[in-house]
């Protein structure tokens, strides 16, 4: 019987890029997705799309009965920081209960390997920058809390049941597949880079800057933007690491280099060659002023080498896909 890696949330932005990278590495996959945010057309590199919801325990159980699944990668989380502050229940239910259901189905089927999408939002307001994995985790929004609870569950399931896990704490995923087959596309769109590129294409009148009074060099939030294909590569490496008996642990995935919102807008103007109108607004709830990480551990332990560290390069891949997808 063929063995698969189950990609939960494989129709989404990061999950689809990882599925493509796994296919290139010769790893057979199945995508499990409810298509609430994902795109059917992003599922191209898998043997099947299993259309179901993580809150449906019976559907999950059947997937594990029907297929031999040797490992799981879990991307199916709600990710909007602002929304998690105004509608926390959505985040607790999907991100925590949904993941517990997944872990239950894995346990019942005897699938003991998982790579989990975690986040730098689990750290909260940084006490030191760049942030190492040992930094205290005090999230300031329900999104970060929901991911932290799952990290704790993974560690406990590891100790109690022998679950092999990696939690990959992404900084800000950005950019698109250099072949421009898939890219960053959320409905509704709330993320900075696709919104900026929408403004560049004239699909929106302007880009709103959320907060100009942060204690940063230009008053706007600083984030560490990491190319989605570099994230994808880290997943392939994390799976090999766990397959080789690596100790379960969390890894930061970032470039170690921060860019303010205004810097990203300036860079996008250069890359696109378009004018981008800017509207200045108030802060968005739940946003720490600066999030920049060190990924030394992923480099030394996983052998991870990000290839697209330059923000111009990241934006160029994003622009290339965005223009192809949306300029009609
Ligand atoms: N941001 C902004 N305007 C927008 C969307 C985002 O100024 O229309 C800011 C946001 O406050 C944060 C940064 O851009 O400081 C990145 O936000 P995004 O939602 O892309 O990712 P997050 O950091 O929430 O994961």
Coordinates of C-alpha atoms and ligand atoms in Angstrom, one line a residue, residues 79-82 119-121 141 143 171-173 184 189-196 206-211 214 220-223 225 259-262 265 279 282-284 286-289 291, ligand 1:
X79 CA -4.1 33.3 10.7
X80 CA -5.5 36.8 11.0
X81 CA -4.1 38.5 14.0
X82 CA -6.7 41.3 14.1
X119 CA 4.4 31.3 14.5
X120 CA 6.5 34.0 15.9
X121 CA 3.2 35.4 17.3
X141 CA -3.4 37.8 20.6
X143 CA -4.0 33.6 17.2
X171 CA 8.0 34.9 10.8
X172 CA 6.2 36.6 8.0
X173 CA 5.7 34.3 5.0
X184 CA -0.3 34.5 -1.8
X189 CA -7.2 39.7 1.8
X190 CA -5.7 41.1 5.0
X191 CA -2.0 40.6 4.4
X192 CA 0.4 43.5 3.8
X193 CA 2.2 42.4 0.6
X194 CA -0.8 41.2 -1.5
X195 CA -2.6 44.4 -0.4
X196 CA 0.3 46.5 -1.5
X206 CA -4.3 52.6 -1.7
X207 CA -2.6 50.7 1.1
X208 CA -3.5 51.6 4.7
X209 CA -0.6 51.7 7.1
X210 CA -1.7 50.4 10.5
X211 CA 0.1 52.6 13.0
X214 CA 5.4 52.5 17.1
X220 CA 5.6 51.6 11.5
X221 CA 5.8 47.9 12.4
X222 CA 8.8 45.9 11.6
X223 CA 8.5 42.3 10.4
X225 CA 9.7 38.5 5.7
X259 CA 11.7 45.7 7.3
X260 CA 9.1 48.3 8.3
X261 CA 5.8 48.6 6.6
X262 CA 7.0 51.8 4.8
X265 CA 5.9 49.7 0.3
X279 CA -3.1 56.1 3.6
X282 CA -4.3 53.8 13.5
X283 CA -2.7 50.7 15.0
X284 CA -4.3 47.2 14.5
X286 CA -2.6 42.6 18.6
X287 CA 0.4 43.8 16.6
X288 CA 3.8 43.9 18.4
X289 CA 6.1 46.7 17.1
X291 CA 9.2 40.7 15.2
Ligands
LIG1 N1 -0.3 46.0 7.8 C1 -0.6 47.2 7.4 N2 -1.6 47.4 6.5 C2 -2.4 46.4 6.1 C3 -2.1 45.1 6.5 C4 -1.0 44.9 7.3 O1 0.0 48.2 7.8 O2 -3.3 46.6 5.3 C5 0.8 45.8 8.7 C6 0.4 45.0 10.0 O3 0.0 45.9 11.0 C7 1.8 44.3 10.4 C8 2.4 44.1 9.0 O4 1.8 44.9 8.1 O5 2.6 45.2 11.1 C9 2.3 42.7 8.5 O6 0.9 42.3 8.6 P1 0.3 41.0 8.0 O7 -1.2 41.0 8.2 O8 0.8 40.9 6.5 O9 1.0 39.8 8.7 P2 1.1 39.4 10.3 O10 2.3 40.2 10.9 O11 -0.2 39.8 10.9 O12 1.3 37.9 10.3

